[in-house]
Amino acid sequence: MVPLPSHRAKHDAPPPLPVKEQLRQRLLRELGGGDGGRIRCPRCRWKPRASDRWGCRCGHSWNTFDTRGRCPQCDYQWQNTQCLRCHEFSPHEDWYAPAGEPEAR
């Protein structure tokens, strides 16, 4: 089994998003619009899909953008996220493009 990409963490993390907001963001990504369309790798601009999964140190796998980088199983807040295309690590918050920036392709 190929290990899932890991994250790196810092302890001054933002609070997790409410479940309703997590579901809203996931639905927007699946439909290809809204804020979900502005999530992209800050290095190669790859746009993750709702079906993509990252792994936590606790062994749980989930879409890290559903929870803004917080593991729903152990509550660990990841500060860096690895791109599944270019394999580079970037601060998790850098994946969220500013509102004025065009959508990722």
mmCIF file with all atom_site columns, C-alpha atoms in Angstrom:
data_model
loop_
_atom_site.group_PDB
_atom_site.id
_atom_site.type_symbol
_atom_site.label_atom_id
_atom_site.label_alt_id
_atom_site.label_comp_id
_atom_site.label_asym_id
_atom_site.label_entity_id
_atom_site.label_seq_id
_atom_site.pdbx_PDB_ins_code
_atom_site.Cartn_x
_atom_site.Cartn_y
_atom_site.Cartn_z
_atom_site.occupancy
_atom_site.B_iso_or_equiv
_atom_site.pdbx_formal_charge
_atom_site.auth_seq_id
_atom_site.auth_comp_id
_atom_site.auth_asym_id
_atom_site.auth_atom_id
_atom_site.pdbx_PDB_model_num
ATOM 1   C CA . MET A 1 1   ? 0.000   0.000  0.000   1.00 0.00 ? 1   MET A CA 1
ATOM 2   C CA . VAL A 1 2   ? 1.324   3.424  -0.933  1.00 0.00 ? 2   VAL A CA 1
ATOM 3   C CA . PRO A 1 3   ? 1.304   5.791  2.063   1.00 0.00 ? 3   PRO A CA 1
ATOM 4   C CA . LEU A 1 4   ? -0.891  8.868  1.819   1.00 0.00 ? 4   LEU A CA 1
ATOM 5   C CA . PRO A 1 5   ? 0.808   12.265 1.802   1.00 0.00 ? 5   PRO A CA 1
ATOM 6   C CA . SER A 1 6   ? 1.392   13.626 5.254   1.00 0.00 ? 6   SER A CA 1
ATOM 7   C CA . HIS A 1 7   ? 1.126   17.110 6.683   1.00 0.00 ? 7   HIS A CA 1
ATOM 8   C CA . ARG A 1 8   ? 3.233   19.124 9.092   1.00 0.00 ? 8   ARG A CA 1
ATOM 9   C CA . ALA A 1 9   ? 1.683   21.010 11.990  1.00 0.00 ? 9   ALA A CA 1
ATOM 10  C CA . LYS A 1 10  ? 1.953   24.101 14.159  1.00 0.00 ? 10  LYS A CA 1
ATOM 11  C CA . HIS A 1 11  ? 0.021   24.576 17.382  1.00 0.00 ? 11  HIS A CA 1
ATOM 12  C CA . ASP A 1 12  ? -1.565  27.987 16.719  1.00 0.00 ? 12  ASP A CA 1
ATOM 13  C CA . ALA A 1 13  ? -4.302  26.576 14.496  1.00 0.00 ? 13  ALA A CA 1
ATOM 14  C CA . PRO A 1 14  ? -7.650  28.096 13.615  1.00 0.00 ? 14  PRO A CA 1
ATOM 15  C CA . PRO A 1 15  ? -10.747 26.367 15.014  1.00 0.00 ? 15  PRO A CA 1
ATOM 16  C CA . PRO A 1 16  ? -12.333 23.673 12.838  1.00 0.00 ? 16  PRO A CA 1
ATOM 17  C CA . LEU A 1 17  ? -15.144 24.592 10.507  1.00 0.00 ? 17  LEU A CA 1
ATOM 18  C CA . PRO A 1 18  ? -18.653 23.584 11.634  1.00 0.00 ? 18  PRO A CA 1
ATOM 19  C CA . VAL A 1 19  ? -19.875 20.351 10.021  1.00 0.00 ? 19  VAL A CA 1
ATOM 20  C CA . LYS A 1 20  ? -22.523 22.233 8.020   1.00 0.00 ? 20  LYS A CA 1
ATOM 21  C CA . GLU A 1 21  ? -19.822 24.486 6.504   1.00 0.00 ? 21  GLU A CA 1
ATOM 22  C CA . GLN A 1 22  ? -17.606 21.461 5.747   1.00 0.00 ? 22  GLN A CA 1
ATOM 23  C CA . LEU A 1 23  ? -20.479 19.861 3.849   1.00 0.00 ? 23  LEU A CA 1
ATOM 24  C CA . ARG A 1 24  ? -21.268 23.115 2.004   1.00 0.00 ? 24  ARG A CA 1
ATOM 25  C CA . GLN A 1 25  ? -17.665 23.496 0.849   1.00 0.00 ? 25  GLN A CA 1
ATOM 26  C CA . ARG A 1 26  ? -17.497 19.868 -0.257  1.00 0.00 ? 26  ARG A CA 1
ATOM 27  C CA . LEU A 1 27  ? -20.694 20.217 -2.269  1.00 0.00 ? 27  LEU A CA 1
ATOM 28  C CA . LEU A 1 28  ? -19.366 23.377 -3.923  1.00 0.00 ? 28  LEU A CA 1
ATOM 29  C CA . ARG A 1 29  ? -16.159 21.538 -4.883  1.00 0.00 ? 29  ARG A CA 1
ATOM 30  C CA . GLU A 1 30  ? -18.121 18.599 -6.290  1.00 0.00 ? 30  GLU A CA 1
ATOM 31  C CA . LEU A 1 31  ? -20.218 20.993 -8.368  1.00 0.00 ? 31  LEU A CA 1
ATOM 32  C CA . GLY A 1 32  ? -17.080 22.836 -9.474  1.00 0.00 ? 32  GLY A CA 1
ATOM 33  C CA . GLY A 1 33  ? -18.024 26.284 -8.244  1.00 0.00 ? 33  GLY A CA 1
ATOM 34  C CA . GLY A 1 34  ? -18.053 28.671 -5.300  1.00 0.00 ? 34  GLY A CA 1
ATOM 35  C CA . ASP A 1 35  ? -15.122 28.746 -2.905  1.00 0.00 ? 35  ASP A CA 1
ATOM 36  C CA . GLY A 1 36  ? -14.273 25.152 -3.829  1.00 0.00 ? 36  GLY A CA 1
ATOM 37  C CA . GLY A 1 37  ? -13.168 26.305 -7.271  1.00 0.00 ? 37  GLY A CA 1
ATOM 38  C CA . ARG A 1 38  ? -10.530 28.522 -5.712  1.00 0.00 ? 38  ARG A CA 1
ATOM 39  C CA . ILE A 1 39  ? -8.720  25.736 -3.848  1.00 0.00 ? 39  ILE A CA 1
ATOM 40  C CA . ARG A 1 40  ? -5.478  24.999 -5.695  1.00 0.00 ? 40  ARG A CA 1
ATOM 41  C CA . CYS A 1 41  ? -1.855  24.066 -5.061  1.00 0.00 ? 41  CYS A CA 1
ATOM 42  C CA . PRO A 1 42  ? 0.067   27.306 -4.564  1.00 0.00 ? 42  PRO A CA 1
ATOM 43  C CA . ARG A 1 43  ? 3.059   25.815 -6.408  1.00 0.00 ? 43  ARG A CA 1
ATOM 44  C CA . CYS A 1 44  ? 1.674   24.000 -9.473  1.00 0.00 ? 44  CYS A CA 1
ATOM 45  C CA . ARG A 1 45  ? -1.964  25.264 -9.319  1.00 0.00 ? 45  ARG A CA 1
ATOM 46  C CA . TRP A 1 46  ? -3.420  21.734 -9.350  1.00 0.00 ? 46  TRP A CA 1
ATOM 47  C CA . LYS A 1 47  ? -7.063  21.712 -8.235  1.00 0.00 ? 47  LYS A CA 1
ATOM 48  C CA . PRO A 1 48  ? -7.981  18.861 -5.842  1.00 0.00 ? 48  PRO A CA 1
ATOM 49  C CA . ARG A 1 49  ? -11.191 16.904 -6.335  1.00 0.00 ? 49  ARG A CA 1
ATOM 50  C CA . ALA A 1 50  ? -13.695 16.057 -3.605  1.00 0.00 ? 50  ALA A CA 1
ATOM 51  C CA . SER A 1 51  ? -12.648 12.390 -3.913  1.00 0.00 ? 51  SER A CA 1
ATOM 52  C CA . ASP A 1 52  ? -8.941  13.079 -3.168  1.00 0.00 ? 52  ASP A CA 1
ATOM 53  C CA . ARG A 1 53  ? -7.664  11.888 0.224   1.00 0.00 ? 53  ARG A CA 1
ATOM 54  C CA . TRP A 1 54  ? -4.814  12.824 2.571   1.00 0.00 ? 54  TRP A CA 1
ATOM 55  C CA . GLY A 1 55  ? -3.613  10.837 5.578   1.00 0.00 ? 55  GLY A CA 1
ATOM 56  C CA . CYS A 1 56  ? -3.198  11.835 9.203   1.00 0.00 ? 56  CYS A CA 1
ATOM 57  C CA . ARG A 1 57  ? -0.605  10.600 11.674  1.00 0.00 ? 57  ARG A CA 1
ATOM 58  C CA . CYS A 1 58  ? -3.488  8.816  13.480  1.00 0.00 ? 58  CYS A CA 1
ATOM 59  C CA . GLY A 1 59  ? -4.148  6.724  10.343  1.00 0.00 ? 59  GLY A CA 1
ATOM 60  C CA . HIS A 1 60  ? -7.378  8.437  9.280   1.00 0.00 ? 60  HIS A CA 1
ATOM 61  C CA . SER A 1 61  ? -7.785  9.479  5.625   1.00 0.00 ? 61  SER A CA 1
ATOM 62  C CA . TRP A 1 62  ? -10.094 12.247 4.417   1.00 0.00 ? 62  TRP A CA 1
ATOM 63  C CA . ASN A 1 63  ? -10.225 15.232 2.102   1.00 0.00 ? 63  ASN A CA 1
ATOM 64  C CA . THR A 1 64  ? -8.217  17.811 4.033   1.00 0.00 ? 64  THR A CA 1
ATOM 65  C CA . PHE A 1 65  ? -10.162 20.672 2.427   1.00 0.00 ? 65  PHE A CA 1
ATOM 66  C CA . ASP A 1 66  ? -13.431 19.421 3.947   1.00 0.00 ? 66  ASP A CA 1
ATOM 67  C CA . THR A 1 67  ? -12.111 20.465 7.363   1.00 0.00 ? 67  THR A CA 1
ATOM 68  C CA . ARG A 1 68  ? -9.599  23.184 6.483   1.00 0.00 ? 68  ARG A CA 1
ATOM 69  C CA . GLY A 1 69  ? -6.726  20.884 7.442   1.00 0.00 ? 69  GLY A CA 1
ATOM 70  C CA . ARG A 1 70  ? -8.075  19.518 10.742  1.00 0.00 ? 70  ARG A CA 1
ATOM 71  C CA . CYS A 1 71  ? -8.289  15.734 11.119  1.00 0.00 ? 71  CYS A CA 1
ATOM 72  C CA . PRO A 1 72  ? -11.905 14.819 11.921  1.00 0.00 ? 72  PRO A CA 1
ATOM 73  C CA . GLN A 1 73  ? -10.767 11.744 13.845  1.00 0.00 ? 73  GLN A CA 1
ATOM 74  C CA . CYS A 1 74  ? -8.045  13.028 16.212  1.00 0.00 ? 74  CYS A CA 1
ATOM 75  C CA . ASP A 1 75  ? -8.600  16.824 15.867  1.00 0.00 ? 75  ASP A CA 1
ATOM 76  C CA . TYR A 1 76  ? -4.970  17.434 14.823  1.00 0.00 ? 76  TYR A CA 1
ATOM 77  C CA . GLN A 1 77  ? -4.597  20.675 12.853  1.00 0.00 ? 77  GLN A CA 1
ATOM 78  C CA . TRP A 1 78  ? -2.255  20.385 9.882   1.00 0.00 ? 78  TRP A CA 1
ATOM 79  C CA . GLN A 1 79  ? -0.490  23.579 8.868   1.00 0.00 ? 79  GLN A CA 1
ATOM 80  C CA . ASN A 1 80  ? 1.145   22.258 5.667   1.00 0.00 ? 80  ASN A CA 1
ATOM 81  C CA . THR A 1 81  ? -0.414  20.166 2.920   1.00 0.00 ? 81  THR A CA 1
ATOM 82  C CA . GLN A 1 82  ? 1.346   18.095 0.279   1.00 0.00 ? 82  GLN A CA 1
ATOM 83  C CA . CYS A 1 83  ? 0.155   18.382 -3.316  1.00 0.00 ? 83  CYS A CA 1
ATOM 84  C CA . LEU A 1 84  ? -0.925  15.068 -4.814  1.00 0.00 ? 84  LEU A CA 1
ATOM 85  C CA . ARG A 1 85  ? 0.388   16.171 -8.236  1.00 0.00 ? 85  ARG A CA 1
ATOM 86  C CA . CYS A 1 86  ? 3.728   17.970 -7.658  1.00 0.00 ? 86  CYS A CA 1
ATOM 87  C CA . HIS A 1 87  ? 4.335   16.413 -4.191  1.00 0.00 ? 87  HIS A CA 1
ATOM 88  C CA . GLU A 1 88  ? 5.523   19.742 -2.749  1.00 0.00 ? 88  GLU A CA 1
ATOM 89  C CA . PHE A 1 89  ? 4.451   20.940 0.711   1.00 0.00 ? 89  PHE A CA 1
ATOM 90  C CA . SER A 1 90  ? 2.808   24.348 1.133   1.00 0.00 ? 90  SER A CA 1
ATOM 91  C CA . PRO A 1 91  ? 1.071   26.075 4.051   1.00 0.00 ? 91  PRO A CA 1
ATOM 92  C CA . HIS A 1 92  ? -2.507  24.804 4.088   1.00 0.00 ? 92  HIS A CA 1
ATOM 93  C CA . GLU A 1 93  ? -3.979  28.314 4.102   1.00 0.00 ? 93  GLU A CA 1
ATOM 94  C CA . ASP A 1 94  ? -2.038  29.157 0.910   1.00 0.00 ? 94  ASP A CA 1
ATOM 95  C CA . TRP A 1 95  ? -4.209  26.635 -0.961  1.00 0.00 ? 95  TRP A CA 1
ATOM 96  C CA . TYR A 1 96  ? -7.214  28.966 -0.653  1.00 0.00 ? 96  TYR A CA 1
ATOM 97  C CA . ALA A 1 97  ? -6.926  31.534 -3.448  1.00 0.00 ? 97  ALA A CA 1
ATOM 98  C CA . PRO A 1 98  ? -8.005  35.108 -2.697  1.00 0.00 ? 98  PRO A CA 1
ATOM 99  C CA . ALA A 1 99  ? -11.497 36.040 -3.894  1.00 0.00 ? 99  ALA A CA 1
ATOM 100 C CA . GLY A 1 100 ? -10.141 38.224 -6.719  1.00 0.00 ? 100 GLY A CA 1
ATOM 101 C CA . GLU A 1 101 ? -7.854  35.538 -8.150  1.00 0.00 ? 101 GLU A CA 1
ATOM 102 C CA . PRO A 1 102 ? -9.154  33.569 -11.150 1.00 0.00 ? 102 PRO A CA 1
ATOM 103 C CA . GLU A 1 103 ? -10.230 29.968 -10.543 1.00 0.00 ? 103 GLU A CA 1
ATOM 104 C CA . ALA A 1 104 ? -7.618  27.234 -10.869 1.00 0.00 ? 104 ALA A CA 1
ATOM 105 C CA . ARG A 1 105 ? -7.758  25.117 -13.999 1.00 0.00 ? 105 ARG A CA 1
#
